Tab-separated table of C-alpha atoms in Angstrom:
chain	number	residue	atom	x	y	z
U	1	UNK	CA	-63.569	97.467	54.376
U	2	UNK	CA	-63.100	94.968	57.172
U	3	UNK	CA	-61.949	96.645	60.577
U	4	UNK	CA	-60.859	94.263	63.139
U	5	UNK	CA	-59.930	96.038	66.739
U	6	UNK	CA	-57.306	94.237	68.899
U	7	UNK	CA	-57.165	95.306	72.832
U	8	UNK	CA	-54.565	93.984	75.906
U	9	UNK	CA	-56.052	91.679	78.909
U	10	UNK	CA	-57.502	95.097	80.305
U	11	UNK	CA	-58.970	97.159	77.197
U	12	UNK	CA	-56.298	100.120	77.683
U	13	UNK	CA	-53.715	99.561	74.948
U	14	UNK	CA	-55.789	98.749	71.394
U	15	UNK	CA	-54.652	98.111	67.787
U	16	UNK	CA	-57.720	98.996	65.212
U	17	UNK	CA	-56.517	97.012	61.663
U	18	UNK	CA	-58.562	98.053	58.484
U	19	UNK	CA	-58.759	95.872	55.793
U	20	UNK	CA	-57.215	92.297	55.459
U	21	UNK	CA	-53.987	91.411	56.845
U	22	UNK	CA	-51.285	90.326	54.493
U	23	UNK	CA	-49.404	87.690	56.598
U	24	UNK	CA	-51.106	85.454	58.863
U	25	UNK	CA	-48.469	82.974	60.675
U	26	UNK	CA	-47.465	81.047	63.612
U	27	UNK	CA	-43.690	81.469	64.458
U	28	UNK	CA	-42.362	78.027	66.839
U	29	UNK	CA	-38.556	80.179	67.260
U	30	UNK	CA	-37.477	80.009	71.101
U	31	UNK	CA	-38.146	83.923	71.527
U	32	UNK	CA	-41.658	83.888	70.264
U	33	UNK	CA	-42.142	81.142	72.567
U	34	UNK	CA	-40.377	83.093	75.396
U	35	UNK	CA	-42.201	86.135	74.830
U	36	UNK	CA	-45.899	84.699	73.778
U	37	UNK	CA	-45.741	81.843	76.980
U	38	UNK	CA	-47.056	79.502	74.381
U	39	UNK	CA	-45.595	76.386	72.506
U	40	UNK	CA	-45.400	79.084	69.717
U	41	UNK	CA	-46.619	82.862	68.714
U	42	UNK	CA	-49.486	83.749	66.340
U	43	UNK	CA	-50.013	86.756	64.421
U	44	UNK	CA	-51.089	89.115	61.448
U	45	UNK	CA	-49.172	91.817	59.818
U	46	UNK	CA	-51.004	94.897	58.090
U	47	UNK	CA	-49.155	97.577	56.420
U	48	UNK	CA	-48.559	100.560	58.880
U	49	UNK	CA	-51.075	102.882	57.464
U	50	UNK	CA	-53.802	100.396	57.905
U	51	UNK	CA	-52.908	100.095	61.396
U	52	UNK	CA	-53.922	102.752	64.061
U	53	UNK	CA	-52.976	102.247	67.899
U	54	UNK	CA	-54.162	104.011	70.900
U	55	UNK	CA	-53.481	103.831	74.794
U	56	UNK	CA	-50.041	103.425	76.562
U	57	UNK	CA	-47.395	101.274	75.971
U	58	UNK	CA	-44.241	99.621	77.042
U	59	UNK	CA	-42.039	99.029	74.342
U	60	UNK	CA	-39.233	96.372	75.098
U	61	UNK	CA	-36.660	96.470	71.921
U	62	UNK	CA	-34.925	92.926	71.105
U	63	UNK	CA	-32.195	92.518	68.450
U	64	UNK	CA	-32.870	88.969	66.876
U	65	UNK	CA	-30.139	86.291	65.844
U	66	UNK	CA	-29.778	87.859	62.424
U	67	UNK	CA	-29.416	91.377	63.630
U	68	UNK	CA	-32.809	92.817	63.047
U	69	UNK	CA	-34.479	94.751	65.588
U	70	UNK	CA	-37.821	94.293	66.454
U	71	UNK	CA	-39.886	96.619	69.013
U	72	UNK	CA	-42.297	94.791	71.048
U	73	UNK	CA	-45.264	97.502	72.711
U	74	UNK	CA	-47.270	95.565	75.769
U	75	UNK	CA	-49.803	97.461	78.227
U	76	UNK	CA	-47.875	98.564	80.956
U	77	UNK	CA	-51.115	97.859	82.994
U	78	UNK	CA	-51.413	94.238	82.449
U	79	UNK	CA	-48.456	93.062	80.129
U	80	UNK	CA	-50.333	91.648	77.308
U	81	UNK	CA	-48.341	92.074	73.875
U	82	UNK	CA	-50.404	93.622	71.572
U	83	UNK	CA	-48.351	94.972	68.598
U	84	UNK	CA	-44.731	94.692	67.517
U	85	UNK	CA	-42.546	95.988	64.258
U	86	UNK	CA	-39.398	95.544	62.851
U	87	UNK	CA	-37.367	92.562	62.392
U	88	UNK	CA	-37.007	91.265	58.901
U	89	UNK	CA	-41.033	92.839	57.896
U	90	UNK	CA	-40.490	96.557	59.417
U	91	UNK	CA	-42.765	97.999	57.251
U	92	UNK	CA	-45.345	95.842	58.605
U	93	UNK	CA	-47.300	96.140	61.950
U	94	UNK	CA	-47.746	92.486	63.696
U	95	UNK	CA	-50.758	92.052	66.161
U	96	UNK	CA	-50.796	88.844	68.209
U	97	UNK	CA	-54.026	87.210	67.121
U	98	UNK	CA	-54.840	86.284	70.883
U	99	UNK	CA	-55.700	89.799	71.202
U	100	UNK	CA	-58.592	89.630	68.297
U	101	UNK	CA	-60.441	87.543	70.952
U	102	UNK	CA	-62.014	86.131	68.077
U	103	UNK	CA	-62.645	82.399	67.438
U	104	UNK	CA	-63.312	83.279	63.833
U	105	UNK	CA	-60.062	85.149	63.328
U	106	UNK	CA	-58.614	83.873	59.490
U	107	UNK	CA	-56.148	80.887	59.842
U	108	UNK	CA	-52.465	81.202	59.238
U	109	UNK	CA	-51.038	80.302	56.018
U	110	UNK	CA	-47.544	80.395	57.075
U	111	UNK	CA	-45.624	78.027	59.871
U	112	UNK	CA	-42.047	79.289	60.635
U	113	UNK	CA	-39.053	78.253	62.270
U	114	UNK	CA	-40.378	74.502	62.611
U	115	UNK	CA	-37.181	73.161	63.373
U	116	UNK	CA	-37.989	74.405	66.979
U	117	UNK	CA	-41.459	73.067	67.185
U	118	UNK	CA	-42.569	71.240	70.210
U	119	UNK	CA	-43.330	67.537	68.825
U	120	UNK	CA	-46.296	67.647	69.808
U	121	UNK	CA	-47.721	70.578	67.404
U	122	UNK	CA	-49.628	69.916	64.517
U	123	UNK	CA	-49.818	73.188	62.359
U	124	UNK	CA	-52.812	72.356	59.487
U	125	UNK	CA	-54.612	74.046	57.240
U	126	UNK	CA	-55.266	73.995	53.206
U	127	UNK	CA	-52.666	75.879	51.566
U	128	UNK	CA	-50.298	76.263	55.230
U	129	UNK	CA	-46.481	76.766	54.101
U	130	UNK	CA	-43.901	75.217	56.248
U	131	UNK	CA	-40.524	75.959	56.949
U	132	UNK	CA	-37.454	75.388	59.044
């Protein structure tokens, strides 16, 4: 079984995901974009039993457009996101795939929320879904 261990700027806050993640996507919504710093957020979901974390975190809870909540865990040391839950996936743990640090890390196959992609962004891939 693949295990695949994700870890903040510093090394302190870590997710460790086992096995393959069942969503991989980029989300171009204004709070992803907010939050992330980026022209757009990328990340992989894993059920919550394949997902173990370890070391402190800060969680900041945001209630999106269509009511969900989502709770958003960053190292209180040097605010990189690392993990969230919730929103309209809660049984689902999302890791930003920045925090792989891994060049090989499998593409996304879905592109959300494109109606608030910067012009410039071209999301490609064999088999990449796109919606508005």
């Amino acid at each position: 079984m693949t295990t695949r261990v994700a870890t903040c700027r510093c090394g302190q806050l870590k997710a460790e995901c086992h096995g393959e993640p069942v969503r991989i996507s980029v989300c171009h919504c204004l709070n992803c974009q907010q939050r992330s710093g980026s022209a757009f957020a990328a990340q992989a979901r894993w059920p919550a039993e394949q997902v173990r974390i370890s070391g402190d975190s800060t969680e900041w809870v945001h209630v999106g457009d269509n009511g969900g909540v989502t709770d958003f865990h960053f190292c209180p040391l040097c605010g990189s996101t690392v993990w969230y839950q919730g929103g309209g996936m809660p049984e689902l743990i999302a890791v930003a795939i920045g925090a792989f640090a891994d060049p090989d890390f499998p593409a996304p196959y879905f592109s959300v929320w494109e109606q608030r992609k910067h012009a410039w962004v071209t999301i490609t891939g064999d088999g990449v879904e796109h919606f508005d």
